[in-house]
Amino acid sequence: MKTLCPSCESSLVYEMTDSSQINLIDQLLSPAVLVSLGVSLCKTLKVHPAIGVVAGTTVAALIEITQSHQALPMLVNKQYRCDDCSHVFTTFHSFT
């Protein structure tokens, strides 16, 4: 489906990309971060750090399984710019 400008309804739009944009959620939910968070939390609570490794690995595995099966719908927003009227707008796409 062709994206149209909501302002002038032109089909001469292009997607704006930001190469410096980093998906923060993916970084925060990475296995390395979750394992280190589990270990840090266990050290704070004076529990053996191995429990934190197991808990962090388990949570990371569950997240990977959920994402690979795409059990949850994923919304992606894309920013476009119209060549005719220079209007910048955002659209949301759902991937299920």
Tab-separated table of N, CA and C in Angstrom:
chain	number	residue	atom	x	y	z
A	1	MET	N	0.843	-1.170	0.000
A	1	MET	CA	0.000	0.000	0.000
A	1	MET	C	0.894	1.241	0.000
A	2	LYS	N	0.627	2.148	-0.888
A	2	LYS	CA	1.415	3.359	-1.034
A	2	LYS	C	1.057	4.353	0.068
A	3	THR	N	2.064	4.958	0.656
A	3	THR	CA	1.846	5.954	1.699
A	3	THR	C	1.542	7.290	1.048
A	4	LEU	N	0.485	7.934	1.529
A	4	LEU	CA	0.078	9.237	1.011
A	4	LEU	C	0.277	10.306	2.071
A	5	CYS	N	0.583	11.507	1.620
A	5	CYS	CA	0.738	12.637	2.532
A	5	CYS	C	-0.640	13.019	3.080
A	6	PRO	N	-0.791	13.123	4.398
A	6	PRO	CA	-2.088	13.498	4.958
A	6	PRO	C	-2.443	14.967	4.700
A	7	SER	N	-1.461	15.768	4.339
A	7	SER	CA	-1.710	17.186	4.110
A	7	SER	C	-2.214	17.458	2.692
A	8	CYS	N	-1.472	16.961	1.696
A	8	CYS	CA	-1.838	17.256	0.307
A	8	CYS	C	-2.222	16.006	-0.481
A	9	GLU	N	-2.173	14.831	0.155
A	9	GLU	CA	-2.516	13.540	-0.434
A	9	GLU	C	-1.640	13.171	-1.624
A	10	SER	N	-0.426	13.666	-1.637
A	10	SER	CA	0.526	13.326	-2.680
A	10	SER	C	1.144	11.965	-2.372
A	11	SER	N	1.499	11.243	-3.410
A	11	SER	CA	2.175	9.959	-3.222
A	11	SER	C	3.696	10.105	-3.314
A	12	LEU	N	4.173	11.315	-3.491
A	12	LEU	CA	5.616	11.574	-3.568
A	12	LEU	C	6.177	11.801	-2.175
A	13	VAL	N	6.207	10.745	-1.390
A	13	VAL	CA	6.735	10.804	-0.032
A	13	VAL	C	7.896	9.834	0.086
A	14	TYR	N	8.818	10.125	0.971
A	14	TYR	CA	9.915	9.206	1.221
A	14	TYR	C	10.109	9.052	2.712
A	15	GLU	N	10.589	7.875	3.075
A	15	GLU	CA	10.797	7.560	4.481
A	15	GLU	C	12.065	8.226	4.979
A	16	MET	N	11.951	8.891	6.107
A	16	MET	CA	13.112	9.523	6.730
A	16	MET	C	13.735	8.509	7.680
A	17	THR	N	15.020	8.325	7.561
A	17	THR	CA	15.719	7.392	8.437
A	17	THR	C	16.755	8.140	9.237
A	18	ASP	N	16.929	7.692	10.455
A	18	ASP	CA	17.927	8.271	11.346
A	18	ASP	C	18.904	7.170	11.689
A	19	SER	N	20.072	7.199	11.086
A	19	SER	CA	21.038	6.124	11.286
A	19	SER	C	21.612	6.106	12.695
A	20	SER	N	21.497	7.204	13.428
A	20	SER	CA	22.043	7.236	14.783
A	20	SER	C	21.048	6.755	15.831
A	21	GLN	N	19.815	6.501	15.400
A	21	GLN	CA	18.793	6.065	16.348
A	21	GLN	C	19.053	4.621	16.744
A	22	ILE	N	19.098	4.374	18.032
A	22	ILE	CA	19.350	3.037	18.559
A	22	ILE	C	18.114	2.597	19.326
A	23	ASN	N	17.701	1.382	19.095
A	23	ASN	CA	16.526	0.877	19.778
A	23	ASN	C	16.899	0.553	21.223
A	24	LEU	N	16.536	1.439	22.123
A	24	LEU	CA	16.908	1.324	23.526
A	24	LEU	C	16.267	0.120	24.201
A	25	ILE	N	15.047	-0.188	23.831
A	25	ILE	CA	14.358	-1.323	24.447
A	25	ILE	C	15.109	-2.619	24.167
A	26	ASP	N	15.545	-2.814	22.912
A	26	ASP	CA	16.290	-4.028	22.579
A	26	ASP	C	17.585	-4.116	23.365
A	27	GLN	N	18.237	-2.985	23.576
A	27	GLN	CA	19.477	-2.991	24.341
A	27	GLN	C	19.222	-3.311	25.811
A	28	LEU	N	18.149	-2.765	26.369
A	28	LEU	CA	17.861	-2.992	27.784
A	28	LEU	C	17.405	-4.423	28.053
A	29	LEU	N	16.816	-5.065	27.059
A	29	LEU	CA	16.329	-6.427	27.239
A	29	LEU	C	17.294	-7.464	26.677
A	30	SER	N	18.530	-7.084	26.429
A	30	SER	CA	19.507	-8.039	25.913
A	30	SER	C	19.889	-9.020	27.022
A	31	PRO	N	20.265	-10.235	26.639
A	31	PRO	CA	20.632	-11.241	27.661
A	31	PRO	C	21.768	-10.786	28.571
A	32	ALA	N	22.769	-10.117	28.031
A	32	ALA	CA	23.895	-9.683	28.863
A	32	ALA	C	23.456	-8.690	29.940
A	33	VAL	N	22.584	-7.769	29.567
A	33	VAL	CA	22.108	-6.774	30.533
A	33	VAL	C	21.239	-7.436	31.595
A	34	LEU	N	20.364	-8.352	31.172
A	34	LEU	CA	19.480	-9.012	32.139
A	34	LEU	C	20.263	-9.892	33.114
A	35	VAL	N	21.280	-10.582	32.633
A	35	VAL	CA	22.094	-11.418	33.521
A	35	VAL	C	22.867	-10.553	34.507
A	36	SER	N	23.480	-9.470	34.014
A	36	SER	CA	24.234	-8.609	34.934
A	36	SER	C	23.307	-7.915	35.929
A	37	LEU	N	22.105	-7.584	35.505
A	37	LEU	CA	21.129	-7.000	36.422
A	37	LEU	C	20.739	-8.009	37.504
A	38	GLY	N	20.540	-9.263	37.100
A	38	GLY	CA	20.213	-10.306	38.081
A	38	GLY	C	21.326	-10.521	39.083
A	39	VAL	N	22.568	-10.529	38.618
A	39	VAL	CA	23.715	-10.708	39.520
A	39	VAL	C	23.822	-9.526	40.474
A	40	SER	N	23.685	-8.306	39.948
A	40	SER	CA	23.769	-7.110	40.802
A	40	SER	C	22.678	-7.105	41.863
A	41	LEU	N	21.479	-7.477	41.456
A	41	LEU	CA	20.364	-7.511	42.395
A	41	LEU	C	20.607	-8.555	43.486
A	42	CYS	N	21.135	-9.707	43.100
A	42	CYS	CA	21.426	-10.748	44.099
A	42	CYS	C	22.521	-10.318	45.057
A	43	LYS	N	23.531	-9.618	44.558
A	43	LYS	CA	24.590	-9.135	45.451
A	43	LYS	C	24.038	-8.119	46.435
A	44	THR	N	23.126	-7.260	45.967
A	44	THR	CA	22.515	-6.265	46.839
A	44	THR	C	21.678	-6.938	47.930
A	45	LEU	N	20.962	-7.991	47.539
A	45	LEU	CA	20.095	-8.700	48.485
A	45	LEU	C	20.831	-9.777	49.268
A	46	LYS	N	22.169	-9.874	49.058
A	46	LYS	CA	23.007	-10.852	49.743
A	46	LYS	C	22.542	-12.283	49.488
A	47	VAL	N	22.256	-12.539	48.191
A	47	VAL	CA	21.892	-13.876	47.715
A	47	VAL	C	23.004	-14.307	46.770
A	48	HIS	N	23.222	-15.597	46.635
A	48	HIS	CA	24.300	-16.093	45.774
A	48	HIS	C	24.101	-15.586	44.330
A	49	PRO	N	25.141	-15.025	43.720
A	49	PRO	CA	25.032	-14.464	42.365
A	49	PRO	C	24.628	-15.467	41.289
A	50	ALA	N	24.852	-16.750	41.518
A	50	ALA	CA	24.457	-17.758	40.527
A	50	ALA	C	22.941	-17.750	40.315
A	51	ILE	N	22.205	-17.424	41.362
A	51	ILE	CA	20.747	-17.334	41.240
A	51	ILE	C	20.379	-16.191	40.291
A	52	GLY	N	21.120	-15.108	40.364
A	52	GLY	CA	20.892	-13.989	39.454
A	52	GLY	C	21.202	-14.349	38.016
A	53	VAL	N	22.248	-15.154	37.812
A	53	VAL	CA	22.590	-15.603	36.454
A	53	VAL	C	21.459	-16.460	35.892
A	54	VAL	N	20.965	-17.384	36.702
A	54	VAL	CA	19.876	-18.258	36.258
A	54	VAL	C	18.608	-17.442	35.986
A	55	ALA	N	18.266	-16.528	36.865
A	55	ALA	CA	17.066	-15.716	36.686
A	55	ALA	C	17.180	-14.822	35.450
A	56	GLY	N	18.321	-14.170	35.275
A	56	GLY	CA	18.513	-13.301	34.116
A	56	GLY	C	18.478	-14.066	32.813
A	57	THR	N	19.091	-15.245	32.804
A	57	THR	CA	19.082	-16.087	31.602
A	57	THR	C	17.676	-16.568	31.284
A	58	THR	N	16.922	-16.926	32.321
A	58	THR	CA	15.544	-17.381	32.124
A	58	THR	C	14.676	-16.269	31.543
A	59	VAL	N	14.780	-15.080	32.093
A	59	VAL	CA	13.993	-13.948	31.587
A	59	VAL	C	14.381	-13.635	30.144
A	60	ALA	N	15.674	-13.642	29.845
A	60	ALA	CA	16.137	-13.369	28.481
A	60	ALA	C	15.617	-14.432	27.511
A	61	ALA	N	15.618	-15.694	27.933
A	61	ALA	CA	15.113	-16.768	27.077
A	61	ALA	C	13.620	-16.617	26.819
A	62	LEU	N	12.873	-16.251	27.851
A	62	LEU	CA	11.431	-16.045	27.678
A	62	LEU	C	11.146	-14.886	26.723
A	63	ILE	N	11.922	-13.835	26.815
A	63	ILE	CA	11.748	-12.695	25.903
A	63	ILE	C	12.060	-13.120	24.478
A	64	GLU	N	13.131	-13.885	24.282
A	64	GLU	CA	13.489	-14.355	22.941
A	64	GLU	C	12.401	-15.248	22.358
A	65	ILE	N	11.850	-16.135	23.171
A	65	ILE	CA	10.783	-17.028	22.700
A	65	ILE	C	9.556	-16.219	22.307
A	66	THR	N	9.200	-15.250	23.122
A	66	THR	CA	8.039	-14.406	22.831
A	66	THR	C	8.247	-13.610	21.554
A	67	GLN	N	9.433	-13.055	21.367
A	67	GLN	CA	9.703	-12.263	20.167
A	67	GLN	C	9.776	-13.137	18.926
A	68	SER	N	10.324	-14.339	19.032
A	68	SER	CA	10.441	-15.191	17.856
A	68	SER	C	9.084	-15.711	17.396
A	69	HIS	N	8.163	-15.905	18.333
A	69	HIS	CA	6.821	-16.351	17.964
A	69	HIS	C	5.896	-15.179	17.663
A	70	GLN	N	6.360	-13.992	17.936
A	70	GLN	CA	5.595	-12.764	17.748
A	70	GLN	C	4.199	-12.900	18.352
A	71	ALA	N	4.192	-13.329	19.617
A	71	ALA	CA	2.925	-13.487	20.323
A	71	ALA	C	2.268	-12.138	20.576
A	72	LEU	N	3.084	-11.111	20.711
A	72	LEU	CA	2.556	-9.786	20.932
A	72	LEU	C	2.666	-8.980	19.641
A	73	PRO	N	1.630	-8.237	19.266
A	73	PRO	CA	1.748	-7.423	18.056
A	73	PRO	C	2.790	-6.330	18.256
A	74	MET	N	3.527	-6.062	17.220
A	74	MET	CA	4.590	-5.076	17.298
A	74	MET	C	4.181	-3.848	16.492
A	75	LEU	N	4.262	-2.693	17.116
A	75	LEU	CA	3.974	-1.442	16.427
A	75	LEU	C	5.276	-0.756	16.052
A	76	VAL	N	5.366	-0.341	14.809
A	76	VAL	CA	6.553	0.347	14.328
A	76	VAL	C	6.096	1.676	13.748
A	77	ASN	N	6.715	2.753	14.207
A	77	ASN	CA	6.377	4.047	13.635
A	77	ASN	C	7.461	4.455	12.651
A	78	LYS	N	7.010	4.988	11.522
A	78	LYS	CA	7.927	5.449	10.489
A	78	LYS	C	7.610	6.901	10.190
A	79	GLN	N	8.661	7.659	9.982
A	79	GLN	CA	8.490	9.082	9.707
A	79	GLN	C	8.732	9.322	8.211
A	80	TYR	N	7.830	10.083	7.602
A	80	TYR	CA	7.894	10.375	6.181
A	80	TYR	C	7.930	11.881	5.948
A	81	ARG	N	8.421	12.263	4.773
A	81	ARG	CA	8.427	13.668	4.345
A	81	ARG	C	7.873	13.732	2.941
A	82	CYS	N	6.971	14.668	2.722
A	82	CYS	CA	6.341	14.850	1.413
A	82	CYS	C	7.234	15.733	0.536
A	83	ASP	N	7.457	15.300	-0.708
A	83	ASP	CA	8.251	16.096	-1.650
A	83	ASP	C	7.478	17.306	-2.164
A	84	ASP	N	6.161	17.207	-2.199
A	84	ASP	CA	5.359	18.309	-2.738
A	84	ASP	C	5.193	19.463	-1.754
A	85	CYS	N	4.762	19.151	-0.536
A	85	CYS	CA	4.455	20.228	0.416
A	85	CYS	C	5.440	20.289	1.590
A	86	SER	N	6.431	19.409	1.641
A	86	SER	CA	7.455	19.343	2.702
A	86	SER	C	6.885	19.020	4.078
A	87	HIS	N	5.695	18.456	4.100
A	87	HIS	CA	5.060	18.070	5.369
A	87	HIS	C	5.741	16.811	5.911
A	88	VAL	N	6.049	16.807	7.202
A	88	VAL	CA	6.639	15.640	7.859
A	88	VAL	C	5.557	15.004	8.717
A	89	PHE	N	5.383	13.682	8.569
A	89	PHE	CA	4.340	12.989	9.316
A	89	PHE	C	4.822	11.596	9.695
A	90	THR	N	4.115	11.012	10.656
A	90	THR	CA	4.461	9.694	11.175
A	90	THR	C	3.295	8.749	10.956
A	91	THR	N	3.608	7.531	10.549
A	91	THR	CA	2.587	6.491	10.423
A	91	THR	C	2.955	5.339	11.329
A	92	PHE	N	1.974	4.601	11.772
A	92	PHE	CA	2.179	3.441	12.629
A	92	PHE	C	1.762	2.200	11.861
A	93	HIS	N	2.632	1.214	11.862
A	93	HIS	CA	2.363	-0.057	11.190
A	93	HIS	C	2.349	-1.142	12.242
A	94	SER	N	1.389	-2.028	12.134
A	94	SER	CA	1.296	-3.144	13.061
A	94	SER	C	1.731	-4.409	12.352
A	95	PHE	N	2.674	-5.133	12.974
A	95	PHE	CA	3.143	-6.404	12.450
A	95	PHE	C	2.728	-7.476	13.429
A	96	THR	N	1.929	-8.428	12.973
A	96	THR	CA	1.510	-9.520	13.849
A	96	THR	C	1.897	-10.843	13.282
